[in-house]
Structure formats: structure tokens, C-alpha cells
Amino acid sequence: MRNLVAAMIIVLGSFGAQGAFAQSGADAELIYEGCRGEVVTIADLQWPSASILAHIHQQLFRSEFNCDAQVVQSDLANVAATIDAAQEPKIVPELWVNRVAGQWNKLGEAQRAFMAASSFDATTLEGWFVPSKVVADFPQLGAAEKLADMPGLYERDKIRFITCPEKWACHVLNDNLIRAFGLQNVFEVVVPQSRFEMDQMIGQIISAREPAVFYYWQPNAVLHQFDFAALSLGDYVADAYPCLAQSNCGTPKRSDFPSEQIGLVAASDVRADMPELLGYLRRATMPIAVMNELLAVQERQAFTAQQTATHFIEAFPETWQAWVSAP
């Protein structure tokens, strides 16, 4: 059987074929010929969106480029070191560069990796939100600087603000931003004990159409499941942000949350070993709204990352076909 498979590879190669199935009893073995026979290793950094992206790229590399693509488990702390040492994994779909800035800078300076594209089409991924009805009722409340008017407009003493659990870094940021916008007497700050309780509270205020404010981040299922509006916090002020992140910030100043550099990163060897993937990688930016929806589908259907990736390919062909199509 091995000789037959080898003969099939030679014959198909001579006709420029992209791949074939060799039958072995009831089983079928896919013979990959794309990517010049190299295996494309794709890092699963083991949080939901990163896992989904890893499996999306694996399935598309196999189906559209006939490349042998394998998902390998890694983590944010170590992936840069393994790329530097061994050029593995070849692809990291969702590298939060700001979180590993020192390691990333070394990789770039040594030309061991490159950022092919942004992972998502949004960069500011944290913020304050309100139920959409709030902005429909009073459009001026779409800006944080107008939130001081909110209790009077709704004839309430205070408005609930759902912040983060106490030990999270965003808890300190929210406390300082509330002071920076002069909203200490406007909000009743509610501190959930866990992510689960936080999500429950947000679901309750949106379902009840309660005029309230909450902090959240993307990509996340919650922001697809509920009808919300993002508040404008103004510009990001780099000089203000270090103090906002400190629990003892004496005079907090207004600022939006910072943008995140989140990249679809490839080991430098990809340029030479798998050039057919370069155009795809440069176009493969996921709409953040689509990822929020995928996370909601995964949660609702109890899907694995692999099943969620398959759902994406079936439900969003207009997104991924733009990645694989030549410009």
C-alpha cells in the first residue's frame, strides 16, 4: 500500500494535481502537496477566540491550499521563544503583542517573525457600554462626559455601573475613570464576584431595559448576545493612562482605553517555505462582530473550537473567500 501511495503522489505531481485520496479499506488518507510539502503548524494559545482562529486557518489551509496544517497547543508566555529558537509554530493567529512587547521586539529585530495582518478589524477592545435603549432615549448619553445628566433624565437618584471583579486590573481603571469624569455621585458601582456573575448582571440590565452602564471587552459572546451601545470616552491619552492603572492615582485624567496590537503573526521561514500563503495571511483579518457571534454560537451550542471553525466556514463564506482570493 505504501508503494501505491508513493506512486500516486508521483503521477499526480507530474500533472500538477493539488492532492488526492488514497484508499485503504474503509479509510481515506489525504495526500497534501501544497506548501511545498511543509507542515504548517498553527498555535492554539488556548483561549476561546485564539482556538477558534487556529482551527479556522487549519481548515482553510487544508481545503483551499491543500497544505498539511496542524494545530499545536502553545501559550502567550512561551510562543515567541519557540518561534525564535525553532521557527515553530509557523502561524500564531492571535498574538497580543502589547502583552509580550519585549519578546516581540526581539523577534522583529532578529527578523525571526513578522506580523502579516491584524487579527481583528478593531483595536480598542475595552470600553463602557449601555443598553441601546439608553442612546435611543437620549442620544447625548452616547458620550461619557454627558453621563452626569443620566439620573435626572431617568428620574433616579443614581445609575448602576457594573464594573469588574475586585482583583481584576480593569476594576482599578474603572474606579479612576469614574473619578476622572466626575461621576462618583452619579453611579452606584456594583462589583461582581466573578465573570459569571458579571455576565448575569449585564444580561439582567439589558433584558430589563434598565438605564445602566457596564464595562466589557471584545471579542466576547456577551456583546453579540445583547443589544448594547458603546460609549465614547474621548481620545486615548497616553500620559494619563499610567496613573489610571494605579490604585493610588491622585488626580486621574480622562482617557479612552488604549488600543491593542493583536496580530496574525508568521515565522520568517513562511516567506521562503510557504509563499503561497502570504497573500492569504495579509488579508485574513476577522471582523470583530463575526468573532463575537462565533463565541456566542460556541457557547450556545456547546461546540468545540473545531466545530465552531466549521460553522464559520459554512456560515460566513463572504468573509473567508476574500482571504483566499487573489487581489
Short mmCIF file of N, CA and C in Angstrom, two decimals, residues 131-245:
data_model
loop_
_atom_site.label_atom_id
_atom_site.label_comp_id
_atom_site.label_asym_id
_atom_site.label_seq_id
_atom_site.Cartn_x
_atom_site.Cartn_y
_atom_site.Cartn_z
N PRO A 131 -27.24 49.79 27.53
CA PRO A 131 -28.28 49.20 26.67
C PRO A 131 -28.61 50.17 25.54
N SER A 132 -28.84 49.65 24.35
CA SER A 132 -29.09 50.52 23.20
C SER A 132 -30.26 51.47 23.42
N LYS A 133 -31.23 51.05 24.24
CA LYS A 133 -32.38 51.90 24.51
C LYS A 133 -31.97 53.23 25.14
N VAL A 134 -30.88 53.22 25.91
CA VAL A 134 -30.43 54.46 26.56
C VAL A 134 -30.10 55.52 25.51
N VAL A 135 -29.33 55.14 24.51
CA VAL A 135 -28.95 56.09 23.47
C VAL A 135 -30.14 56.42 22.58
N ALA A 136 -31.05 55.45 22.41
CA ALA A 136 -32.27 55.74 21.65
C ALA A 136 -33.13 56.77 22.39
N ASP A 137 -33.21 56.65 23.71
CA ASP A 137 -33.99 57.60 24.51
C ASP A 137 -33.33 58.98 24.53
N PHE A 138 -32.02 59.01 24.75
CA PHE A 138 -31.29 60.27 24.91
C PHE A 138 -29.94 60.15 24.19
N PRO A 139 -29.89 60.53 22.92
CA PRO A 139 -28.66 60.35 22.13
C PRO A 139 -27.42 60.97 22.76
N GLN A 140 -27.59 62.04 23.54
CA GLN A 140 -26.42 62.67 24.15
C GLN A 140 -25.71 61.74 25.13
N LEU A 141 -26.41 60.73 25.62
CA LEU A 141 -25.81 59.81 26.58
C LEU A 141 -24.88 58.79 25.92
N GLY A 142 -24.64 58.94 24.64
CA GLY A 142 -23.63 58.12 23.97
C GLY A 142 -22.22 58.56 24.28
N ALA A 143 -22.06 59.67 24.98
CA ALA A 143 -20.74 60.17 25.37
C ALA A 143 -20.62 60.17 26.88
N ALA A 144 -19.50 59.67 27.38
CA ALA A 144 -19.31 59.54 28.83
C ALA A 144 -19.39 60.89 29.53
N GLU A 145 -18.97 61.95 28.87
CA GLU A 145 -18.97 63.27 29.51
C GLU A 145 -20.37 63.77 29.80
N LYS A 146 -21.39 63.14 29.20
CA LYS A 146 -22.77 63.55 29.43
C LYS A 146 -23.49 62.66 30.45
N LEU A 147 -22.78 61.67 30.97
CA LEU A 147 -23.44 60.72 31.87
C LEU A 147 -23.89 61.35 33.18
N ALA A 148 -23.34 62.50 33.54
CA ALA A 148 -23.78 63.18 34.76
C ALA A 148 -25.26 63.55 34.68
N ASP A 149 -25.80 63.68 33.46
CA ASP A 149 -27.21 64.02 33.29
C ASP A 149 -28.12 62.81 33.38
N MET A 150 -27.56 61.61 33.41
CA MET A 150 -28.35 60.40 33.27
C MET A 150 -29.36 60.19 34.40
N PRO A 151 -29.00 60.36 35.68
CA PRO A 151 -30.00 60.17 36.74
C PRO A 151 -31.19 61.11 36.59
N GLY A 152 -30.94 62.37 36.27
CA GLY A 152 -32.03 63.32 36.12
C GLY A 152 -32.93 62.97 34.95
N LEU A 153 -32.34 62.55 33.83
CA LEU A 153 -33.13 62.21 32.66
C LEU A 153 -34.04 61.02 32.92
N TYR A 154 -33.58 60.11 33.78
CA TYR A 154 -34.38 58.92 34.09
C TYR A 154 -35.07 59.02 35.46
N GLU A 155 -34.98 60.18 36.09
CA GLU A 155 -35.63 60.42 37.38
C GLU A 155 -35.23 59.37 38.41
N ARG A 156 -33.91 59.18 38.54
CA ARG A 156 -33.37 58.25 39.52
C ARG A 156 -32.31 58.97 40.35
N ASP A 157 -32.08 58.45 41.56
CA ASP A 157 -31.04 59.05 42.39
C ASP A 157 -29.66 58.71 41.84
N LYS A 158 -29.46 57.45 41.49
CA LYS A 158 -28.19 57.00 40.94
C LYS A 158 -28.42 55.96 39.85
N ILE A 159 -27.42 55.77 39.03
CA ILE A 159 -27.44 54.80 37.95
C ILE A 159 -26.45 53.69 38.30
N ARG A 160 -26.85 52.45 38.06
CA ARG A 160 -25.93 51.34 38.34
C ARG A 160 -24.80 51.28 37.31
N PHE A 161 -23.59 51.04 37.81
CA PHE A 161 -22.42 50.83 36.95
C PHE A 161 -21.86 49.45 37.30
N ILE A 162 -21.89 48.53 36.35
CA ILE A 162 -21.36 47.18 36.58
C ILE A 162 -19.88 47.20 36.22
N THR A 163 -19.04 47.07 37.21
CA THR A 163 -17.59 47.09 36.99
C THR A 163 -17.06 45.64 36.97
N CYS A 164 -15.74 45.48 37.08
CA CYS A 164 -15.10 44.16 37.06
C CYS A 164 -14.98 43.60 38.48
N PRO A 165 -14.77 42.29 38.60
CA PRO A 165 -14.41 41.74 39.90
C PRO A 165 -13.21 42.47 40.50
N GLU A 166 -13.18 42.54 41.82
CA GLU A 166 -12.25 43.42 42.51
C GLU A 166 -10.78 43.18 42.19
N LYS A 167 -10.40 41.92 41.94
CA LYS A 167 -8.98 41.62 41.73
C LYS A 167 -8.54 41.82 40.28
N TRP A 168 -9.44 42.16 39.39
CA TRP A 168 -9.08 42.39 38.01
C TRP A 168 -8.50 43.79 37.83
N ALA A 169 -7.58 43.93 36.90
CA ALA A 169 -6.95 45.24 36.65
C ALA A 169 -7.97 46.28 36.21
N CYS A 170 -8.99 45.87 35.46
CA CYS A 170 -9.98 46.82 34.97
C CYS A 170 -10.82 47.42 36.10
N HIS A 171 -10.86 46.77 37.26
CA HIS A 171 -11.57 47.33 38.40
C HIS A 171 -10.95 48.67 38.79
N VAL A 172 -9.63 48.72 38.87
CA VAL A 172 -8.92 49.95 39.21
C VAL A 172 -9.12 51.00 38.11
N LEU A 173 -9.01 50.59 36.87
CA LEU A 173 -9.20 51.53 35.75
C LEU A 173 -10.58 52.17 35.80
N ASN A 174 -11.60 51.36 36.03
CA ASN A 174 -12.95 51.90 36.06
C ASN A 174 -13.14 52.87 37.22
N ASP A 175 -12.62 52.53 38.40
CA ASP A 175 -12.73 53.45 39.55
C ASP A 175 -12.11 54.79 39.22
N ASN A 176 -10.93 54.76 38.62
CA ASN A 176 -10.24 56.02 38.31
C ASN A 176 -10.94 56.79 37.19
N LEU A 177 -11.47 56.10 36.21
CA LEU A 177 -12.18 56.80 35.14
C LEU A 177 -13.48 57.43 35.65
N ILE A 178 -14.14 56.77 36.57
CA ILE A 178 -15.34 57.36 37.17
C ILE A 178 -14.98 58.67 37.86
N ARG A 179 -13.86 58.68 38.57
CA ARG A 179 -13.41 59.94 39.20
C ARG A 179 -13.00 60.97 38.15
N ALA A 180 -12.31 60.52 37.11
CA ALA A 180 -11.83 61.45 36.08
C ALA A 180 -13.00 62.16 35.39
N PHE A 181 -14.11 61.45 35.19
CA PHE A 181 -15.28 62.05 34.56
C PHE A 181 -16.23 62.71 35.57
N GLY A 182 -15.84 62.71 36.86
CA GLY A 182 -16.66 63.35 37.89
C GLY A 182 -18.00 62.68 38.12
N LEU A 183 -18.02 61.35 38.08
CA LEU A 183 -19.27 60.60 38.15
C LEU A 183 -19.45 59.85 39.46
N GLN A 184 -18.67 60.22 40.48
CA GLN A 184 -18.75 59.48 41.74
C GLN A 184 -20.16 59.53 42.34
N ASN A 185 -20.86 60.64 42.19
CA ASN A 185 -22.20 60.78 42.76
C ASN A 185 -23.30 60.37 41.79
N VAL A 186 -22.91 59.95 40.60
CA VAL A 186 -23.87 59.55 39.58
C VAL A 186 -24.12 58.05 39.63
N PHE A 187 -23.05 57.30 39.91
CA PHE A 187 -23.12 55.84 39.82
C PHE A 187 -23.23 55.17 41.18
N GLU A 188 -24.01 54.12 41.20
CA GLU A 188 -23.92 53.10 42.25
C GLU A 188 -23.08 51.98 41.66
N VAL A 189 -21.82 51.89 42.08
CA VAL A 189 -20.90 50.93 41.50
C VAL A 189 -21.19 49.55 42.07
N VAL A 190 -21.45 48.59 41.19
CA VAL A 190 -21.76 47.22 41.58
C VAL A 190 -20.57 46.35 41.19
N VAL A 191 -20.01 45.62 42.17
CA VAL A 191 -18.81 44.82 41.94
C VAL A 191 -19.19 43.34 41.93
N PRO A 192 -19.19 42.70 40.77
CA PRO A 192 -19.48 41.26 40.73
C PRO A 192 -18.35 40.45 41.35
N GLN A 193 -18.67 39.28 41.82
CA GLN A 193 -17.66 38.43 42.44
C GLN A 193 -16.90 37.58 41.43
N SER A 194 -17.46 37.43 40.23
CA SER A 194 -16.86 36.55 39.23
C SER A 194 -17.29 36.97 37.85
N ARG A 195 -16.65 36.41 36.83
CA ARG A 195 -17.05 36.66 35.45
C ARG A 195 -18.49 36.19 35.22
N PHE A 196 -18.85 35.05 35.78
CA PHE A 196 -20.21 34.53 35.61
C PHE A 196 -21.24 35.51 36.17
N GLU A 197 -20.99 36.01 37.38
CA GLU A 197 -21.93 36.95 37.98
C GLU A 197 -21.98 38.26 37.19
N MET A 198 -20.84 38.69 36.68
CA MET A 198 -20.78 39.90 35.85
C MET A 198 -21.68 39.76 34.62
N ASP A 199 -21.56 38.61 33.94
CA ASP A 199 -22.37 38.37 32.75
C ASP A 199 -23.85 38.31 33.11
N GLN A 200 -24.17 37.70 34.23
CA GLN A 200 -25.58 37.64 34.66
C GLN A 200 -26.15 39.03 34.88
N MET A 201 -25.37 39.88 35.56
CA MET A 201 -25.83 41.25 35.84
C MET A 201 -26.07 42.03 34.55
N ILE A 202 -25.14 41.89 33.61
CA ILE A 202 -25.28 42.61 32.34
C ILE A 202 -26.50 42.11 31.59
N GLY A 203 -26.70 40.79 31.57
CA GLY A 203 -27.87 40.24 30.92
C GLY A 203 -29.16 40.75 31.53
N GLN A 204 -29.17 40.89 32.85
CA GLN A 204 -30.37 41.34 33.54
C GLN A 204 -30.71 42.79 33.21
N ILE A 205 -29.67 43.66 33.19
CA ILE A 205 -29.97 45.08 32.94
C ILE A 205 -30.41 45.29 31.48
N ILE A 206 -29.85 44.52 30.57
CA ILE A 206 -30.23 44.70 29.17
C ILE A 206 -31.61 44.10 28.92
N SER A 207 -31.86 42.94 29.49
CA SER A 207 -33.18 42.32 29.32
C SER A 207 -34.28 43.18 29.93
N ALA A 208 -33.98 43.82 31.06
CA ALA A 208 -34.96 44.67 31.72
C ALA A 208 -35.00 46.08 31.14
N ARG A 209 -34.11 46.34 30.16
CA ARG A 209 -34.00 47.67 29.54
C ARG A 209 -33.75 48.74 30.59
N GLU A 210 -32.98 48.37 31.59
CA GLU A 210 -32.64 49.29 32.67
C GLU A 210 -31.59 50.29 32.20
N PRO A 211 -31.73 51.55 32.53
CA PRO A 211 -30.68 52.52 32.22
C PRO A 211 -29.49 52.32 33.15
N ALA A 212 -28.48 51.69 32.65
CA ALA A 212 -27.30 51.37 33.45
C ALA A 212 -26.08 51.42 32.54
N VAL A 213 -24.90 51.37 33.14
CA VAL A 213 -23.64 51.40 32.41
C VAL A 213 -22.82 50.20 32.84
N PHE A 214 -22.08 49.60 31.91
CA PHE A 214 -21.23 48.48 32.29
C PHE A 214 -19.94 48.50 31.49
N TYR A 215 -18.92 47.92 32.10
CA TYR A 215 -17.63 47.71 31.42
C TYR A 215 -17.63 46.33 30.77
N TYR A 216 -17.04 46.26 29.56
CA TYR A 216 -16.82 44.94 28.97
C TYR A 216 -15.72 45.03 27.93
N TRP A 217 -15.42 43.89 27.32
CA TRP A 217 -14.32 43.81 26.37
C TRP A 217 -14.71 42.88 25.22
N GLN A 218 -13.94 42.97 24.14
CA GLN A 218 -14.11 42.10 22.97
C GLN A 218 -12.79 41.41 22.67
N PRO A 219 -12.85 40.28 21.91
CA PRO A 219 -14.03 39.57 21.43
C PRO A 219 -14.71 38.81 22.56
N ASN A 220 -16.03 38.78 22.50
CA ASN A 220 -16.77 38.17 23.58
C ASN A 220 -18.20 37.89 23.17
N ALA A 221 -18.74 36.76 23.62
CA ALA A 221 -20.09 36.37 23.26
C ALA A 221 -21.13 37.35 23.76
N VAL A 222 -20.90 37.93 24.93
CA VAL A 222 -21.90 38.79 25.55
C VAL A 222 -22.26 39.96 24.64
N LEU A 223 -21.27 40.51 23.95
CA LEU A 223 -21.54 41.68 23.12
C LEU A 223 -22.23 41.33 21.81
N HIS A 224 -22.40 40.06 21.53
CA HIS A 224 -23.26 39.64 20.42
C HIS A 224 -24.66 39.28 20.91
N GLN A 225 -24.72 38.75 22.11
CA GLN A 225 -26.00 38.23 22.61
C GLN A 225 -26.97 39.33 23.00
N PHE A 226 -26.45 40.51 23.37
CA PHE A 226 -27.31 41.57 23.90
C PHE A 226 -27.25 42.81 23.02
N ASP A 227 -28.29 43.62 23.12
CA ASP A 227 -28.41 44.84 22.35
C ASP A 227 -27.78 45.98 23.15
N PHE A 228 -26.62 46.43 22.73
CA PHE A 228 -25.84 47.39 23.51
C PHE A 228 -25.34 48.51 22.60
N ALA A 229 -24.86 49.57 23.22
CA ALA A 229 -24.19 50.66 22.50
C ALA A 229 -22.92 51.02 23.26
N ALA A 230 -21.86 51.26 22.52
CA ALA A 230 -20.59 51.67 23.13
C ALA A 230 -20.63 53.16 23.42
N LEU A 231 -20.06 53.54 24.56
CA LEU A 231 -19.97 54.95 24.92
C LEU A 231 -18.66 55.53 24.40
N SER A 232 -18.71 56.78 24.00
CA SER A 232 -17.48 57.48 23.63
C SER A 232 -16.81 58.01 24.90
N LEU A 233 -15.57 57.61 25.09
CA LEU A 233 -14.79 58.10 26.22
C LEU A 233 -13.79 59.16 25.79
N GLY A 234 -13.91 59.63 24.56
CA GLY A 234 -12.96 60.61 24.06
C GLY A 234 -11.72 59.94 23.50
N ASP A 235 -10.63 60.67 23.46
CA ASP A 235 -9.38 60.16 22.90
C ASP A 235 -8.60 59.39 23.95
N TYR A 236 -7.76 58.52 23.47
CA TYR A 236 -6.79 57.87 24.36
C TYR A 236 -5.67 58.85 24.65
N VAL A 237 -5.36 59.05 25.92
CA VAL A 237 -4.31 59.98 26.33
C VAL A 237 -3.19 59.18 26.98
N ALA A 238 -2.11 59.02 26.25
CA ALA A 238 -1.03 58.14 26.71
C ALA A 238 -0.46 58.59 28.04
N ASP A 239 -0.34 59.89 28.26
CA ASP A 239 0.25 60.39 29.50
C ASP A 239 -0.67 60.15 30.70
N ALA A 240 -1.96 60.05 30.46
CA ALA A 240 -2.91 59.87 31.56
C ALA A 240 -3.02 58.42 31.98
N TYR A 241 -2.77 57.51 31.08
CA TYR A 241 -3.11 56.12 31.33
C TYR A 241 -2.31 55.45 32.45
N PRO A 242 -1.01 55.70 32.59
CA PRO A 242 -0.28 55.04 33.68
C PRO A 242 -0.88 55.30 35.06
N CYS A 243 -1.34 56.53 35.29
CA CYS A 243 -1.96 56.84 36.58
C CYS A 243 -3.30 56.14 36.72
N LEU A 244 -4.07 56.05 35.63
CA LEU A 244 -5.37 55.39 35.69
C LEU A 244 -5.25 53.92 36.09
N ALA A 245 -4.12 53.32 35.79
CA ALA A 245 -3.91 51.91 36.10
C ALA A 245 -3.44 51.67 37.53
#
